[in-house]
C-alpha cells in the first residue's frame, strides 16, 4: 500500500460541479492499493497517517501529528500510485488492486482511520470518479509512504541480511505505534 501525504491549509475534491469532500487544516492523503495488500499494510499506513509528526507546536517544529493537533484528513483513492513507466510510453497499472476489491479495501482503510481517530474529521473523494483535487500545500510538506518498502527478496546473502535487519527495525518501530492503532487480533 502506498500513500502520498501532504500537509495542507485546505483541500477539497470536486466531481463534476459537486464538492464531495473538503477540509481545512490537516492532511490530504492520496491512497494507492496494490493487488497484494493485506490488513497489515492497511494498519501500517493508517498508523503512519495518524502518527507522523509533521505539524509545528509552540514548543517547536515537527512536534505534533494530525491526531495530536486534532486536524482533518482528506483521503483520495489513487490507483495511479501503482503505475509503472519502465516500458514504453503508456503507464501500466496491473499492480494496482482491481476496483471491485479496492473499493472495499479503501472503505475499510477510511473506517480504520475513523475508529482510531475521529470519523467526523475524515473526508473522502468519490471512489472511481474523475475527480479534481484542489489543495494548498503547507510548507510545502509532502511525504511518500510505502508499506512494502523493505519487504523484498534479496538475491545474495549479504543483501538478504541487510533486508532482514531493515525488516526487524521496521517491526520494532511499528510496535511503538501500537498505542495509536493496536494491531488486529
C-alpha positions as YAML, in Angstrom:
chain: A
units: angstrom
residues:
- id: 1
  name: UNK
  ca: [0.00, 0.00, 0.00]
- id: 2
  name: UNK
  ca: [1.26, 3.44, -0.87]
- id: 3
  name: UNK
  ca: [0.25, 6.90, 0.18]
- id: 4
  name: UNK
  ca: [1.33, 10.42, -0.62]
- id: 5
  name: UNK
  ca: [0.68, 12.60, 2.40]
- id: 6
  name: UNK
  ca: [0.55, 16.39, 2.08]
- id: 7
  name: UNK
  ca: [0.22, 18.87, 4.94]
- id: 8
  name: UNK
  ca: [-2.43, 21.36, 3.85]
- id: 9
  name: UNK
  ca: [-4.15, 24.53, 4.99]
- id: 10
  name: UNK
  ca: [-7.17, 23.43, 2.93]
- id: 11
  name: UNK
  ca: [-8.10, 20.73, 0.43]
- id: 12
  name: UNK
  ca: [-11.16, 19.63, -1.50]
- id: 13
  name: UNK
  ca: [-12.35, 17.08, -4.04]
- id: 14
  name: UNK
  ca: [-14.82, 18.01, -6.75]
- id: 15
  name: UNK
  ca: [-16.69, 15.63, -9.06]
- id: 16
  name: UNK
  ca: [-18.40, 17.50, -11.89]
- id: 17
  name: UNK
  ca: [-19.79, 20.58, -10.19]
- id: 18
  name: UNK
  ca: [-20.18, 18.99, -6.72]
- id: 19
  name: UNK
  ca: [-17.70, 19.27, -3.87]
- id: 20
  name: UNK
  ca: [-17.68, 15.74, -2.42]
- id: 21
  name: UNK
  ca: [-15.06, 16.26, 0.29]
- id: 22
  name: UNK
  ca: [-13.48, 19.32, 1.85]
- id: 23
  name: UNK
  ca: [-11.19, 20.03, 4.82]
- id: 24
  name: UNK
  ca: [-9.44, 22.95, 6.44]
- id: 25
  name: UNK
  ca: [-6.02, 22.47, 8.06]
- id: 26
  name: UNK
  ca: [-4.77, 18.90, 8.15]
- id: 27
  name: UNK
  ca: [-3.51, 16.36, 5.64]
- id: 28
  name: UNK
  ca: [-4.53, 15.27, 2.17]
- id: 29
  name: UNK
  ca: [-3.69, 11.60, 1.61]
- id: 30
  name: UNK
  ca: [-3.58, 10.04, -1.86]
- id: 31
  name: UNK
  ca: [-4.03, 6.28, -1.30]
- id: 32
  name: UNK
  ca: [-2.80, 3.58, -3.68]
- id: 33
  name: UNK
  ca: [-3.69, -0.08, -3.12]
- id: 34
  name: UNK
  ca: [-1.78, -2.96, -4.73]
- id: 35
  name: UNK
  ca: [-3.25, -6.35, -5.53]
- id: 36
  name: UNK
  ca: [-1.09, -7.93, -2.80]
- id: 37
  name: UNK
  ca: [-2.07, -5.60, 0.05]
- id: 38
  name: UNK
  ca: [-3.36, -7.05, 3.32]
- id: 39
  name: UNK
  ca: [-4.78, -5.83, 6.62]
- id: 40
  name: UNK
  ca: [-1.18, -5.43, 7.87]
- id: 41
  name: UNK
  ca: [-0.42, -2.99, 5.05]
- id: 42
  name: UNK
  ca: [-3.59, -1.06, 5.83]
- id: 43
  name: UNK
  ca: [-2.75, -0.84, 9.54]
- id: 44
  name: UNK
  ca: [0.83, 0.25, 8.82]
- id: 45
  name: UNK
  ca: [-0.26, 3.11, 6.56]
- id: 46
  name: UNK
  ca: [-3.03, 4.14, 8.98]
- id: 47
  name: UNK
  ca: [-0.51, 4.30, 11.86]
- id: 48
  name: UNK
  ca: [1.78, 6.47, 9.76]
- id: 49
  name: UNK
  ca: [-1.01, 8.78, 8.58]
- id: 50
  name: UNK
  ca: [-2.22, 9.34, 12.14]
- id: 51
  name: UNK
  ca: [1.15, 9.28, 13.88]
- id: 52
  name: UNK
  ca: [3.66, 11.17, 11.72]
- id: 53
  name: UNK
  ca: [4.73, 14.35, 13.49]
- id: 54
  name: UNK
  ca: [4.56, 16.88, 10.66]
- id: 55
  name: UNK
  ca: [2.90, 19.80, 12.44]
- id: 56
  name: UNK
  ca: [4.51, 22.54, 14.50]
- id: 57
  name: UNK
  ca: [3.60, 23.41, 18.06]
- id: 58
  name: UNK
  ca: [4.57, 26.27, 20.35]
- id: 59
  name: UNK
  ca: [7.47, 24.09, 21.54]
- id: 60
  name: UNK
  ca: [8.95, 23.61, 18.07]
- id: 61
  name: UNK
  ca: [8.80, 22.22, 14.57]
- id: 62
  name: UNK
  ca: [7.73, 18.65, 13.73]
- id: 63
  name: UNK
  ca: [6.24, 18.03, 17.17]
- id: 64
  name: UNK
  ca: [2.59, 17.03, 16.54]
- id: 65
  name: UNK
  ca: [0.71, 14.53, 14.42]
- id: 66
  name: UNK
  ca: [-2.64, 15.23, 12.75]
- id: 67
  name: UNK
  ca: [-4.21, 13.35, 15.65]
- id: 68
  name: UNK
  ca: [-2.29, 15.35, 18.31]
- id: 69
  name: UNK
  ca: [-3.31, 18.62, 16.67]
- id: 70
  name: UNK
  ca: [-6.93, 17.43, 16.19]
- id: 71
  name: UNK
  ca: [-6.88, 18.37, 12.49]
- id: 72
  name: UNK
  ca: [-8.73, 16.97, 9.49]
- id: 73
  name: UNK
  ca: [-7.87, 14.29, 6.90]
- id: 74
  name: UNK
  ca: [-8.95, 14.10, 3.25]
- id: 75
  name: UNK
  ca: [-8.38, 10.62, 1.72]
- id: 76
  name: UNK
  ca: [-8.45, 10.20, -2.04]
- id: 77
  name: UNK
  ca: [-8.21, 6.82, -3.77]
- id: 78
  name: UNK
  ca: [-5.35, 6.98, -6.28]
- id: 79
  name: UNK
  ca: [-4.65, 3.76, -8.21]
- id: 80
  name: UNK
  ca: [-2.07, 5.59, -10.35]
- id: 81
  name: UNK
  ca: [0.39, 5.40, -7.43]
- id: 82
  name: UNK
  ca: [1.00, 1.87, -8.72]
- id: 83
  name: UNK
  ca: [1.64, 2.96, -12.31]
- id: 84
  name: UNK
  ca: [4.81, 1.57, -13.89]
- id: 85
  name: UNK
  ca: [6.51, 3.62, -16.56]
- id: 86
  name: UNK
  ca: [9.59, 1.50, -17.26]
- id: 87
  name: UNK
  ca: [8.42, 0.11, -20.61]
- id: 88
  name: UNK
  ca: [7.08, 2.21, -23.41]
- id: 89
  name: UNK
  ca: [5.19, 5.47, -23.04]
- id: 90
  name: UNK
  ca: [1.89, 4.19, -21.63]
- id: 91
  name: UNK
  ca: [1.73, 3.63, -17.85]
- id: 92
  name: UNK
  ca: [0.99, 0.07, -16.70]
- id: 93
  name: UNK
  ca: [-1.43, -0.20, -13.76]
- id: 94
  name: UNK
  ca: [-1.54, -4.02, -13.42]
- id: 95
  name: UNK
  ca: [-0.01, -3.87, -9.92]
- id: 96
  name: UNK
  ca: [-2.98, -1.88, -8.60]
- id: 97
  name: UNK
  ca: [-5.77, -3.82, -6.95]
- id: 98
  name: UNK
  ca: [-8.81, -4.22, -9.22]
- id: 99
  name: UNK
  ca: [-11.62, -1.77, -8.49]
- id: 100
  name: UNK
  ca: [-14.15, -4.35, -7.24]
- id: 101
  name: UNK
  ca: [-11.81, -5.32, -4.36]
- id: 102
  name: UNK
  ca: [-10.04, -1.98, -3.89]
- id: 103
  name: UNK
  ca: [-13.29, -0.07, -3.24]
- id: 104
  name: UNK
  ca: [-13.93, -2.21, -0.13]
- id: 105
  name: UNK
  ca: [-10.25, -2.04, 0.89]
- id: 106
  name: UNK
  ca: [-10.29, 1.77, 0.63]
- id: 107
  name: UNK
  ca: [-13.56, 1.97, 2.58]
- id: 108
  name: UNK
  ca: [-12.08, -0.29, 5.27]
- id: 109
  name: UNK
  ca: [-8.97, 1.93, 5.43]
- id: 110
  name: UNK
  ca: [-11.09, 5.06, 5.91]
- id: 111
  name: UNK
  ca: [-13.18, 3.25, 8.54]
- id: 112
  name: UNK
  ca: [-10.00, 2.23, 10.37]
- id: 113
  name: UNK
  ca: [-8.83, 5.85, 10.44]
- id: 114
  name: UNK
  ca: [-12.25, 6.86, 11.75]
- id: 115
  name: UNK
  ca: [-12.26, 4.25, 14.53]
- id: 116
  name: UNK
  ca: [-8.69, 5.11, 15.51]
- id: 117
  name: UNK
  ca: [-9.17, 8.86, 15.45]
- id: 118
  name: UNK
  ca: [-12.42, 10.74, 14.79]
- id: 119
  name: UNK
  ca: [-14.70, 9.78, 11.90]
- id: 120
  name: UNK
  ca: [-16.15, 13.31, 11.70]
- id: 121
  name: UNK
  ca: [-12.70, 14.71, 10.88]
- id: 122
  name: UNK
  ca: [-12.21, 12.43, 7.85]
- id: 123
  name: UNK
  ca: [-13.47, 13.24, 4.36]
- id: 124
  name: UNK
  ca: [-13.02, 11.32, 1.10]
- id: 125
  name: UNK
  ca: [-13.27, 11.77, -2.61]
- id: 126
  name: UNK
  ca: [-15.64, 9.66, -4.69]
- id: 127
  name: UNK
  ca: [-14.18, 6.24, -5.45]
- id: 128
  name: UNK
  ca: [-13.81, 5.54, -9.18]
- id: 129
  name: UNK
  ca: [-14.92, 9.01, -10.29]
- id: 130
  name: UNK
  ca: [-12.92, 11.53, -12.30]
- id: 131
  name: UNK
  ca: [-12.01, 13.92, -9.50]
- id: 132
  name: UNK
  ca: [-10.42, 17.33, -9.31]
- id: 133
  name: UNK
  ca: [-8.32, 17.63, -6.16]
- id: 134
  name: UNK
  ca: [-7.53, 21.17, -5.03]
- id: 135
  name: UNK
  ca: [-5.22, 21.89, -2.13]
- id: 136
  name: UNK
  ca: [-2.94, 24.44, -0.58]
- id: 137
  name: UNK
  ca: [0.20, 22.58, 0.48]
- id: 138
  name: UNK
  ca: [1.50, 23.98, 3.77]
- id: 139
  name: UNK
  ca: [5.29, 24.20, 3.91]
- id: 140
  name: UNK
  ca: [5.30, 22.56, 1.41]
- id: 141
  name: UNK
  ca: [5.37, 19.22, 3.23]
- id: 142
  name: UNK
  ca: [4.87, 16.11, 1.07]
- id: 143
  name: UNK
  ca: [5.84, 12.59, 2.16]
- id: 144
  name: UNK
  ca: [5.70, 9.22, 0.38]
- id: 145
  name: UNK
  ca: [4.67, 6.17, 2.39]
- id: 146
  name: UNK
  ca: [5.04, 2.55, 1.27]
- id: 147
  name: UNK
  ca: [4.07, -0.38, 3.47]
- id: 148
  name: UNK
  ca: [6.29, -2.73, 1.47]
- id: 149
  name: UNK
  ca: [9.43, -0.65, 1.11]
- id: 150
  name: UNK
  ca: [11.64, -3.17, 2.89]
- id: 151
  name: UNK
  ca: [9.85, -6.43, 2.15]
- id: 152
  name: UNK
  ca: [11.57, -7.77, -0.93]
- id: 153
  name: UNK
  ca: [13.51, -10.90, -1.75]
- id: 154
  name: UNK
  ca: [17.25, -10.25, -1.77]
- id: 155
  name: UNK
  ca: [19.41, -12.07, -4.29]
- id: 156
  name: UNK
  ca: [22.64, -12.56, -2.31]
- id: 157
  name: UNK
  ca: [23.25, -13.45, 1.37]
- id: 158
  name: UNK
  ca: [24.67, -10.03, 2.28]
- id: 159
  name: UNK
  ca: [21.67, -8.27, 0.77]
- id: 160
  name: UNK
  ca: [19.34, -10.76, 2.50]
- id: 161
  name: UNK
  ca: [20.95, -9.96, 5.87]
- id: 162
  name: UNK
  ca: [20.51, -6.23, 5.27]
- id: 163
  name: UNK
  ca: [16.88, -6.76, 4.28]
- id: 164
  name: UNK
  ca: [16.24, -8.85, 7.41]
- id: 165
  name: UNK
  ca: [17.82, -6.17, 9.62]
- id: 166
  name: UNK
  ca: [15.70, -3.46, 7.99]
- id: 167
  name: UNK
  ca: [12.56, -5.57, 8.42]
- id: 168
  name: UNK
  ca: [13.37, -6.18, 12.11]
- id: 169
  name: UNK
  ca: [13.92, -2.44, 12.64]
- id: 170
  name: UNK
  ca: [10.63, -1.73, 10.86]
- id: 171
  name: UNK
  ca: [8.77, -4.13, 13.16]
- id: 172
  name: UNK
  ca: [10.39, -2.53, 16.21]
- id: 173
  name: UNK
  ca: [9.26, 0.93, 15.01]
- id: 174
  name: UNK
  ca: [5.76, -0.44, 14.32]
- id: 175
  name: UNK
  ca: [5.46, -1.65, 17.90]
- id: 176
  name: UNK
  ca: [5.95, 1.94, 19.11]
- id: 177
  name: UNK
  ca: [2.84, 2.94, 17.15]
- id: 178
  name: UNK
  ca: [0.65, 0.16, 18.54]
- id: 179
  name: UNK
  ca: [-0.68, 2.59, 21.12]
- id: 180
  name: UNK
  ca: [-2.04, 4.74, 18.24]
- id: 181
  name: UNK
  ca: [-3.65, 1.81, 16.38]
- id: 182
  name: UNK
  ca: [-3.49, -1.58, 18.11]
- id: 183
  name: UNK
  ca: [-2.66, -4.44, 15.73]
- id: 184
  name: UNK
  ca: [-5.53, -6.68, 14.67]
- id: 185
  name: UNK
  ca: [-6.09, -9.84, 16.70]
...
